[in-house]
C-alpha cells in the first residue's frame, strides 16, 4: 500500500497517518518528524536544515530527496508506506514518481485533507506534541487527560517552534505557492481523493477507511 497524505500544515495528516500505517501494516514516513529528529540529534543534516525549519520555509529538494531515498530502501518500506508531508513540491513529486516507476511501482492513492485556512491557524497555535512518541493534541478539541503531559507515555508536551502565528502564516503561504500545485498533478494522474478535514477526527478516519480499504485490497498483488 503506497499512500500520500496531502494538505496544508494542521490539516490532520500526522494525526491520521499513524492509524493508517498501523491499519495497512506499512511505515508512517513523516519527513517533518525525520528532520526534527536530525535537529535534536545535531547531525550534519540537522544543522543544515535548522534555518529553513525555524522560518517555516521548505528544506531544499535535494536534501529531502536524499533522506527519503535512504528511508525507502529500508526493509520495512518494501510493502509500502504512508507519506505525510512528502512530497511538498512538484520536483519532489516528479522525482518520487520516477523513483517508484524505476522499481516497477506506483502510488495507490493520494488523499487531500481539506481545511479552510482560518481554521488551520487556530489549530496549529493550540497544537501540542509529544516529543517522545509523536502523539498530537489540541488544547481545546483534543486535550491530554493531564494538562501538559502525554496520555501515552507521560512526557512533557511541546509547543513546536514553528506553531506560532507568524510562522504559521509563512508556512501556509509556502503551502499555497509550492505544495498546492500537487493537487492538479495528482488529479491528472487520477490518484487524488478529497476529504473534508474540518470535522472530528473520527469522521475523517471513517471516510479514509472507506476510500482506502478498497485500494488496499487491490494493492494485494504488489504487497
Ligand atoms: P511538518 O512537520 O510536515 O509540518 O514539517 C516541518 C518542516 O519540515 C517544514 O516546515 C519544512 O521546513 C520541513 N519539511 C518537512 N517535509 C518537507 C518536504 N517534503 N520538503 C521540504 N521541507 C520539508
mmCIF file with all atom_site columns, C-alpha atoms in Angstrom, residues 35-208:
data_model
loop_
_atom_site.group_PDB
_atom_site.id
_atom_site.type_symbol
_atom_site.label_atom_id
_atom_site.label_alt_id
_atom_site.label_comp_id
_atom_site.label_asym_id
_atom_site.label_entity_id
_atom_site.label_seq_id
_atom_site.pdbx_PDB_ins_code
_atom_site.Cartn_x
_atom_site.Cartn_y
_atom_site.Cartn_z
_atom_site.occupancy
_atom_site.B_iso_or_equiv
_atom_site.pdbx_formal_charge
_atom_site.auth_seq_id
_atom_site.auth_comp_id
_atom_site.auth_asym_id
_atom_site.auth_atom_id
_atom_site.pdbx_PDB_model_num
ATOM 1   C CA . UNK A 1 35  ? 14.033  16.418 10.071  1.00 0.00 ? 35  UNK A CA 1
ATOM 2   C CA . UNK A 1 36  ? 13.124  17.265 13.676  1.00 0.00 ? 36  UNK A CA 1
ATOM 3   C CA . UNK A 1 37  ? 14.939  14.129 14.810  1.00 0.00 ? 37  UNK A CA 1
ATOM 4   C CA . UNK A 1 38  ? 18.051  15.196 12.882  1.00 0.00 ? 38  UNK A CA 1
ATOM 5   C CA . UNK A 1 39  ? 17.739  18.623 14.503  1.00 0.00 ? 39  UNK A CA 1
ATOM 6   C CA . UNK A 1 40  ? 17.503  17.158 18.010  1.00 0.00 ? 40  UNK A CA 1
ATOM 7   C CA . UNK A 1 41  ? 20.442  14.827 17.409  1.00 0.00 ? 41  UNK A CA 1
ATOM 8   C CA . UNK A 1 42  ? 22.501  17.650 15.914  1.00 0.00 ? 42  UNK A CA 1
ATOM 9   C CA . UNK A 1 43  ? 23.510  15.622 12.840  1.00 0.00 ? 43  UNK A CA 1
ATOM 10  C CA . UNK A 1 44  ? 25.163  17.416 9.875   1.00 0.00 ? 44  UNK A CA 1
ATOM 11  C CA . UNK A 1 45  ? 21.784  17.327 8.090   1.00 0.00 ? 45  UNK A CA 1
ATOM 12  C CA . UNK A 1 46  ? 20.107  18.673 11.235  1.00 0.00 ? 46  UNK A CA 1
ATOM 13  C CA . UNK A 1 47  ? 22.446  21.667 11.260  1.00 0.00 ? 47  UNK A CA 1
ATOM 14  C CA . UNK A 1 48  ? 21.923  22.351 7.543   1.00 0.00 ? 48  UNK A CA 1
ATOM 15  C CA . UNK A 1 49  ? 18.136  22.420 7.753   1.00 0.00 ? 49  UNK A CA 1
ATOM 16  C CA . UNK A 1 50  ? 17.629  24.314 11.035  1.00 0.00 ? 50  UNK A CA 1
ATOM 17  C CA . UNK A 1 51  ? 17.179  27.761 9.495   1.00 0.00 ? 51  UNK A CA 1
ATOM 18  C CA . UNK A 1 52  ? 14.611  26.544 6.951   1.00 0.00 ? 52  UNK A CA 1
ATOM 19  C CA . UNK A 1 53  ? 12.524  24.808 9.572   1.00 0.00 ? 53  UNK A CA 1
ATOM 20  C CA . UNK A 1 54  ? 12.633  27.652 12.083  1.00 0.00 ? 54  UNK A CA 1
ATOM 21  C CA . UNK A 1 55  ? 11.461  30.170 9.493   1.00 0.00 ? 55  UNK A CA 1
ATOM 22  C CA . UNK A 1 56  ? 8.717   27.973 8.043   1.00 0.00 ? 56  UNK A CA 1
ATOM 23  C CA . UNK A 1 57  ? 10.486  27.613 4.682   1.00 0.00 ? 57  UNK A CA 1
ATOM 24  C CA . UNK A 1 58  ? 10.887  24.320 2.853   1.00 0.00 ? 58  UNK A CA 1
ATOM 25  C CA . UNK A 1 59  ? 14.103  22.356 3.075   1.00 0.00 ? 59  UNK A CA 1
ATOM 26  C CA . UNK A 1 60  ? 15.786  22.226 -0.384  1.00 0.00 ? 60  UNK A CA 1
ATOM 27  C CA . UNK A 1 61  ? 14.572  19.381 -2.592  1.00 0.00 ? 61  UNK A CA 1
ATOM 28  C CA . UNK A 1 62  ? 17.935  17.616 -2.898  1.00 0.00 ? 62  UNK A CA 1
ATOM 29  C CA . UNK A 1 63  ? 18.240  17.205 0.877   1.00 0.00 ? 63  UNK A CA 1
ATOM 30  C CA . UNK A 1 64  ? 14.658  15.966 1.169   1.00 0.00 ? 64  UNK A CA 1
ATOM 31  C CA . UNK A 1 65  ? 15.011  13.502 -1.690  1.00 0.00 ? 65  UNK A CA 1
ATOM 32  C CA . UNK A 1 66  ? 18.258  12.073 -0.398  1.00 0.00 ? 66  UNK A CA 1
ATOM 33  C CA . UNK A 1 67  ? 16.768  11.447 3.042   1.00 0.00 ? 67  UNK A CA 1
ATOM 34  C CA . UNK A 1 68  ? 13.586  9.901  1.626   1.00 0.00 ? 68  UNK A CA 1
ATOM 35  C CA . UNK A 1 69  ? 15.559  7.669  -0.731  1.00 0.00 ? 69  UNK A CA 1
ATOM 36  C CA . UNK A 1 70  ? 17.524  6.288  2.196   1.00 0.00 ? 70  UNK A CA 1
ATOM 37  C CA . UNK A 1 71  ? 14.299  5.706  4.142   1.00 0.00 ? 71  UNK A CA 1
ATOM 38  C CA . UNK A 1 72  ? 12.573  3.913  1.259   1.00 0.00 ? 72  UNK A CA 1
ATOM 39  C CA . UNK A 1 73  ? 15.398  1.437  0.842   1.00 0.00 ? 73  UNK A CA 1
ATOM 40  C CA . UNK A 1 74  ? 14.890  0.090  4.372   1.00 0.00 ? 74  UNK A CA 1
ATOM 41  C CA . UNK A 1 75  ? 13.323  -3.327 4.651   1.00 0.00 ? 75  UNK A CA 1
ATOM 42  C CA . UNK A 1 76  ? 10.087  -2.163 6.320   1.00 0.00 ? 76  UNK A CA 1
ATOM 43  C CA . UNK A 1 77  ? 9.187   0.055  3.330   1.00 0.00 ? 77  UNK A CA 1
ATOM 44  C CA . UNK A 1 78  ? 9.106   -2.844 0.882   1.00 0.00 ? 78  UNK A CA 1
ATOM 45  C CA . UNK A 1 79  ? 5.410   -3.390 1.468   1.00 0.00 ? 79  UNK A CA 1
ATOM 46  C CA . UNK A 1 80  ? 4.661   0.303  1.090   1.00 0.00 ? 80  UNK A CA 1
ATOM 47  C CA . UNK A 1 81  ? 4.297   3.434  3.211   1.00 0.00 ? 81  UNK A CA 1
ATOM 48  C CA . UNK A 1 82  ? 2.083   6.275  4.290   1.00 0.00 ? 82  UNK A CA 1
ATOM 49  C CA . UNK A 1 83  ? 3.892   9.504  3.418   1.00 0.00 ? 83  UNK A CA 1
ATOM 50  C CA . UNK A 1 84  ? 2.950   12.548 5.470   1.00 0.00 ? 84  UNK A CA 1
ATOM 51  C CA . UNK A 1 85  ? 4.452   15.884 4.461   1.00 0.00 ? 85  UNK A CA 1
ATOM 52  C CA . UNK A 1 86  ? 6.213   14.454 1.414   1.00 0.00 ? 86  UNK A CA 1
ATOM 53  C CA . UNK A 1 87  ? 6.197   15.285 -1.457  1.00 0.00 ? 87  UNK A CA 1
ATOM 54  C CA . UNK A 1 88  ? 5.780   19.037 -0.990  1.00 0.00 ? 88  UNK A CA 1
ATOM 55  C CA . UNK A 1 89  ? 6.987   20.473 -4.307  1.00 0.00 ? 89  UNK A CA 1
ATOM 56  C CA . UNK A 1 90  ? 6.476   19.495 -7.945  1.00 0.00 ? 90  UNK A CA 1
ATOM 57  C CA . UNK A 1 91  ? 10.132  18.453 -8.393  1.00 0.00 ? 91  UNK A CA 1
ATOM 58  C CA . UNK A 1 92  ? 9.787   16.207 -5.319  1.00 0.00 ? 92  UNK A CA 1
ATOM 59  C CA . UNK A 1 93  ? 6.582   14.654 -6.684  1.00 0.00 ? 93  UNK A CA 1
ATOM 60  C CA . UNK A 1 94  ? 8.099   14.090 -10.121 1.00 0.00 ? 94  UNK A CA 1
ATOM 61  C CA . UNK A 1 95  ? 11.255  12.596 -8.711  1.00 0.00 ? 95  UNK A CA 1
ATOM 62  C CA . UNK A 1 96  ? 9.221   10.359 -6.380  1.00 0.00 ? 96  UNK A CA 1
ATOM 63  C CA . UNK A 1 97  ? 7.097   9.083  -9.287  1.00 0.00 ? 97  UNK A CA 1
ATOM 64  C CA . UNK A 1 98  ? 10.226  8.335  -11.334 1.00 0.00 ? 98  UNK A CA 1
ATOM 65  C CA . UNK A 1 99  ? 11.833  6.571  -8.396  1.00 0.00 ? 99  UNK A CA 1
ATOM 66  C CA . UNK A 1 100 ? 8.791   4.339  -7.879  1.00 0.00 ? 100 UNK A CA 1
ATOM 67  C CA . UNK A 1 101 ? 8.454   3.646  -11.622 1.00 0.00 ? 101 UNK A CA 1
ATOM 68  C CA . UNK A 1 102 ? 12.105  2.608  -11.807 1.00 0.00 ? 102 UNK A CA 1
ATOM 69  C CA . UNK A 1 103 ? 11.206  -0.151 -9.310  1.00 0.00 ? 103 UNK A CA 1
ATOM 70  C CA . UNK A 1 104 ? 8.078   -1.074 -11.274 1.00 0.00 ? 104 UNK A CA 1
ATOM 71  C CA . UNK A 1 105 ? 5.873   0.591  -8.637  1.00 0.00 ? 105 UNK A CA 1
ATOM 72  C CA . UNK A 1 106 ? 3.381   3.438  -8.380  1.00 0.00 ? 106 UNK A CA 1
ATOM 73  C CA . UNK A 1 107 ? 1.326   5.166  -5.715  1.00 0.00 ? 107 UNK A CA 1
ATOM 74  C CA . UNK A 1 108 ? -2.030  3.567  -4.883  1.00 0.00 ? 108 UNK A CA 1
ATOM 75  C CA . UNK A 1 109 ? -3.603  6.863  -3.871  1.00 0.00 ? 109 UNK A CA 1
ATOM 76  C CA . UNK A 1 110 ? -3.169  10.416 -2.664  1.00 0.00 ? 110 UNK A CA 1
ATOM 77  C CA . UNK A 1 111 ? -5.578  11.896 -0.151  1.00 0.00 ? 111 UNK A CA 1
ATOM 78  C CA . UNK A 1 112 ? -6.020  15.646 0.081   1.00 0.00 ? 112 UNK A CA 1
ATOM 79  C CA . UNK A 1 113 ? -7.151  16.702 3.567   1.00 0.00 ? 113 UNK A CA 1
ATOM 80  C CA . UNK A 1 114 ? -9.016  19.984 3.099   1.00 0.00 ? 114 UNK A CA 1
ATOM 81  C CA . UNK A 1 115 ? -9.499  22.616 5.827   1.00 0.00 ? 115 UNK A CA 1
ATOM 82  C CA . UNK A 1 116 ? -10.164 26.371 5.489   1.00 0.00 ? 116 UNK A CA 1
ATOM 83  C CA . UNK A 1 117 ? -7.001  28.367 6.228   1.00 0.00 ? 117 UNK A CA 1
ATOM 84  C CA . UNK A 1 118 ? -8.577  30.345 9.080   1.00 0.00 ? 118 UNK A CA 1
ATOM 85  C CA . UNK A 1 119 ? -9.278  27.141 10.999  1.00 0.00 ? 119 UNK A CA 1
ATOM 86  C CA . UNK A 1 120 ? -5.689  25.997 10.482  1.00 0.00 ? 120 UNK A CA 1
ATOM 87  C CA . UNK A 1 121 ? -4.155  28.970 12.266  1.00 0.00 ? 121 UNK A CA 1
ATOM 88  C CA . UNK A 1 122 ? -6.202  28.254 15.373  1.00 0.00 ? 122 UNK A CA 1
ATOM 89  C CA . UNK A 1 123 ? -5.499  24.526 15.179  1.00 0.00 ? 123 UNK A CA 1
ATOM 90  C CA . UNK A 1 124 ? -1.755  24.972 14.913  1.00 0.00 ? 124 UNK A CA 1
ATOM 91  C CA . UNK A 1 125 ? -1.472  27.624 17.622  1.00 0.00 ? 125 UNK A CA 1
ATOM 92  C CA . UNK A 1 126 ? -3.229  25.264 20.036  1.00 0.00 ? 126 UNK A CA 1
ATOM 93  C CA . UNK A 1 127 ? -1.388  22.129 18.891  1.00 0.00 ? 127 UNK A CA 1
ATOM 94  C CA . UNK A 1 128 ? 0.929   20.332 21.306  1.00 0.00 ? 128 UNK A CA 1
ATOM 95  C CA . UNK A 1 129 ? 3.099   17.350 20.502  1.00 0.00 ? 129 UNK A CA 1
ATOM 96  C CA . UNK A 1 130 ? 4.748   14.583 22.485  1.00 0.00 ? 130 UNK A CA 1
ATOM 97  C CA . UNK A 1 131 ? 8.497   14.700 21.817  1.00 0.00 ? 131 UNK A CA 1
ATOM 98  C CA . UNK A 1 132 ? 8.850   11.008 22.597  1.00 0.00 ? 132 UNK A CA 1
ATOM 99  C CA . UNK A 1 133 ? 6.020   9.208  20.771  1.00 0.00 ? 133 UNK A CA 1
ATOM 100 C CA . UNK A 1 134 ? 4.829   11.969 18.414  1.00 0.00 ? 134 UNK A CA 1
ATOM 101 C CA . UNK A 1 135 ? 1.215   11.926 19.712  1.00 0.00 ? 135 UNK A CA 1
ATOM 102 C CA . UNK A 1 136 ? -0.650  15.109 18.779  1.00 0.00 ? 136 UNK A CA 1
ATOM 103 C CA . UNK A 1 137 ? -3.029  17.082 20.973  1.00 0.00 ? 137 UNK A CA 1
ATOM 104 C CA . UNK A 1 138 ? -5.170  20.183 20.649  1.00 0.00 ? 138 UNK A CA 1
ATOM 105 C CA . UNK A 1 139 ? -5.582  22.216 23.828  1.00 0.00 ? 139 UNK A CA 1
ATOM 106 C CA . UNK A 1 140 ? -9.330  22.662 23.282  1.00 0.00 ? 140 UNK A CA 1
ATOM 107 C CA . UNK A 1 141 ? -10.539 19.919 20.934  1.00 0.00 ? 141 UNK A CA 1
ATOM 108 C CA . UNK A 1 142 ? -8.290  17.033 21.985  1.00 0.00 ? 142 UNK A CA 1
ATOM 109 C CA . UNK A 1 143 ? -6.613  17.969 25.282  1.00 0.00 ? 143 UNK A CA 1
ATOM 110 C CA . UNK A 1 144 ? -4.393  15.494 27.136  1.00 0.00 ? 144 UNK A CA 1
ATOM 111 C CA . UNK A 1 145 ? -6.010  13.870 30.191  1.00 0.00 ? 145 UNK A CA 1
ATOM 112 C CA . UNK A 1 146 ? -3.451  15.549 32.447  1.00 0.00 ? 146 UNK A CA 1
ATOM 113 C CA . UNK A 1 147 ? -2.549  19.119 31.466  1.00 0.00 ? 147 UNK A CA 1
ATOM 114 C CA . UNK A 1 148 ? 0.778   19.333 29.660  1.00 0.00 ? 148 UNK A CA 1
ATOM 115 C CA . UNK A 1 149 ? 1.524   15.598 29.699  1.00 0.00 ? 149 UNK A CA 1
ATOM 116 C CA . UNK A 1 150 ? 1.250   12.910 27.027  1.00 0.00 ? 150 UNK A CA 1
ATOM 117 C CA . UNK A 1 151 ? -1.529  10.353 27.662  1.00 0.00 ? 151 UNK A CA 1
ATOM 118 C CA . UNK A 1 152 ? 0.586   7.551  26.230  1.00 0.00 ? 152 UNK A CA 1
ATOM 119 C CA . UNK A 1 153 ? 3.921   7.994  27.980  1.00 0.00 ? 153 UNK A CA 1
ATOM 120 C CA . UNK A 1 154 ? 3.657   10.949 30.387  1.00 0.00 ? 154 UNK A CA 1
ATOM 121 C CA . UNK A 1 155 ? 6.269   13.094 28.564  1.00 0.00 ? 155 UNK A CA 1
ATOM 122 C CA . UNK A 1 156 ? 6.022   16.865 28.850  1.00 0.00 ? 156 UNK A CA 1
ATOM 123 C CA . UNK A 1 157 ? 4.239   18.105 25.713  1.00 0.00 ? 157 UNK A CA 1
ATOM 124 C CA . UNK A 1 158 ? 5.934   20.616 23.415  1.00 0.00 ? 158 UNK A CA 1
ATOM 125 C CA . UNK A 1 159 ? 4.633   23.644 21.559  1.00 0.00 ? 159 UNK A CA 1
ATOM 126 C CA . UNK A 1 160 ? 6.558   23.384 18.278  1.00 0.00 ? 160 UNK A CA 1
ATOM 127 C CA . UNK A 1 161 ? 8.710   26.401 17.489  1.00 0.00 ? 161 UNK A CA 1
ATOM 128 C CA . UNK A 1 162 ? 7.016   26.759 14.095  1.00 0.00 ? 162 UNK A CA 1
ATOM 129 C CA . UNK A 1 163 ? 3.484   26.505 15.564  1.00 0.00 ? 163 UNK A CA 1
ATOM 130 C CA . UNK A 1 164 ? 3.349   30.216 16.398  1.00 0.00 ? 164 UNK A CA 1
ATOM 131 C CA . UNK A 1 165 ? 1.111   32.553 14.414  1.00 0.00 ? 165 UNK A CA 1
ATOM 132 C CA . UNK A 1 166 ? 3.749   34.479 12.476  1.00 0.00 ? 166 UNK A CA 1
ATOM 133 C CA . UNK A 1 167 ? 5.476   31.323 11.251  1.00 0.00 ? 167 UNK A CA 1
ATOM 134 C CA . UNK A 1 168 ? 2.203   29.508 10.661  1.00 0.00 ? 168 UNK A CA 1
ATOM 135 C CA . UNK A 1 169 ? 1.190   32.265 8.224   1.00 0.00 ? 169 UNK A CA 1
ATOM 136 C CA . UNK A 1 170 ? 4.507   31.824 6.439   1.00 0.00 ? 170 UNK A CA 1
ATOM 137 C CA . UNK A 1 171 ? 4.038   28.026 6.262   1.00 0.00 ? 171 UNK A CA 1
ATOM 138 C CA . UNK A 1 172 ? 0.542   28.455 4.816   1.00 0.00 ? 172 UNK A CA 1
ATOM 139 C CA . UNK A 1 173 ? 1.884   30.861 2.203   1.00 0.00 ? 173 UNK A CA 1
ATOM 140 C CA . UNK A 1 174 ? 4.621   28.380 1.302   1.00 0.00 ? 174 UNK A CA 1
ATOM 141 C CA . UNK A 1 175 ? 1.959   25.664 1.030   1.00 0.00 ? 175 UNK A CA 1
ATOM 142 C CA . UNK A 1 176 ? -0.121  27.764 -1.362  1.00 0.00 ? 176 UNK A CA 1
ATOM 143 C CA . UNK A 1 177 ? 2.829   28.554 -3.575  1.00 0.00 ? 177 UNK A CA 1
ATOM 144 C CA . UNK A 1 178 ? 4.818   25.340 -3.593  1.00 0.00 ? 178 UNK A CA 1
ATOM 145 C CA . UNK A 1 179 ? 2.630   22.443 -2.472  1.00 0.00 ? 179 UNK A CA 1
ATOM 146 C CA . UNK A 1 180 ? -0.888  23.300 -3.690  1.00 0.00 ? 180 UNK A CA 1
ATOM 147 C CA . UNK A 1 181 ? 0.167   22.672 -7.345  1.00 0.00 ? 181 UNK A CA 1
ATOM 148 C CA . UNK A 1 182 ? 0.486   18.986 -6.418  1.00 0.00 ? 182 UNK A CA 1
ATOM 149 C CA . UNK A 1 183 ? -3.301  18.787 -6.254  1.00 0.00 ? 183 UNK A CA 1
ATOM 150 C CA . UNK A 1 184 ? -3.553  19.259 -10.023 1.00 0.00 ? 184 UNK A CA 1
ATOM 151 C CA . UNK A 1 185 ? -0.551  16.988 -10.561 1.00 0.00 ? 185 UNK A CA 1
ATOM 152 C CA . UNK A 1 186 ? -2.174  14.069 -8.726  1.00 0.00 ? 186 UNK A CA 1
ATOM 153 C CA . UNK A 1 187 ? -5.615  14.842 -10.110 1.00 0.00 ? 187 UNK A CA 1
ATOM 154 C CA . UNK A 1 188 ? -4.159  14.466 -13.586 1.00 0.00 ? 188 UNK A CA 1
ATOM 155 C CA . UNK A 1 189 ? -2.649  11.139 -12.576 1.00 0.00 ? 189 UNK A CA 1
ATOM 156 C CA . UNK A 1 190 ? -6.165  10.115 -11.344 1.00 0.00 ? 190 UNK A CA 1
ATOM 157 C CA . UNK A 1 191 ? -4.781  9.348  -7.910  1.00 0.00 ? 191 UNK A CA 1
ATOM 158 C CA . UNK A 1 192 ? -6.432  12.122 -5.891  1.00 0.00 ? 192 UNK A CA 1
ATOM 159 C CA . UNK A 1 193 ? -9.195  11.743 -3.283  1.00 0.00 ? 193 UNK A CA 1
ATOM 160 C CA . UNK A 1 194 ? -10.516 14.730 -1.343  1.00 0.00 ? 194 UNK A CA 1
ATOM 161 C CA . UNK A 1 195 ? -11.618 14.506 2.283   1.00 0.00 ? 195 UNK A CA 1
ATOM 162 C CA . UNK A 1 196 ? -13.238 17.319 4.268   1.00 0.00 ? 196 UNK A CA 1
ATOM 163 C CA . UNK A 1 197 ? -10.879 17.554 7.221   1.00 0.00 ? 197 UNK A CA 1
ATOM 164 C CA . UNK A 1 198 ? -12.702 20.321 9.099   1.00 0.00 ? 198 UNK A CA 1
ATOM 165 C CA . UNK A 1 199 ? -14.632 17.645 11.018  1.00 0.00 ? 199 UNK A CA 1
ATOM 166 C CA . UNK A 1 200 ? -13.979 15.457 14.069  1.00 0.00 ? 200 UNK A CA 1
ATOM 167 C CA . UNK A 1 201 ? -11.029 13.085 13.763  1.00 0.00 ? 201 UNK A CA 1
ATOM 168 C CA . UNK A 1 202 ? -13.276 10.000 13.892  1.00 0.00 ? 202 UNK A CA 1
ATOM 169 C CA . UNK A 1 203 ? -15.389 11.114 10.913  1.00 0.00 ? 203 UNK A CA 1
ATOM 170 C CA . UNK A 1 204 ? -12.303 11.809 8.854   1.00 0.00 ? 204 UNK A CA 1
ATOM 171 C CA . UNK A 1 205 ? -10.869 8.423  9.780   1.00 0.00 ? 205 UNK A CA 1
ATOM 172 C CA . UNK A 1 206 ? -14.099 6.673  8.734   1.00 0.00 ? 206 UNK A CA 1
ATOM 173 C CA . UNK A 1 207 ? -14.003 8.409  5.337   1.00 0.00 ? 207 UNK A CA 1
ATOM 174 C CA . UNK A 1 208 ? -10.367 7.470  4.885   1.00 0.00 ? 208 UNK A CA 1
#
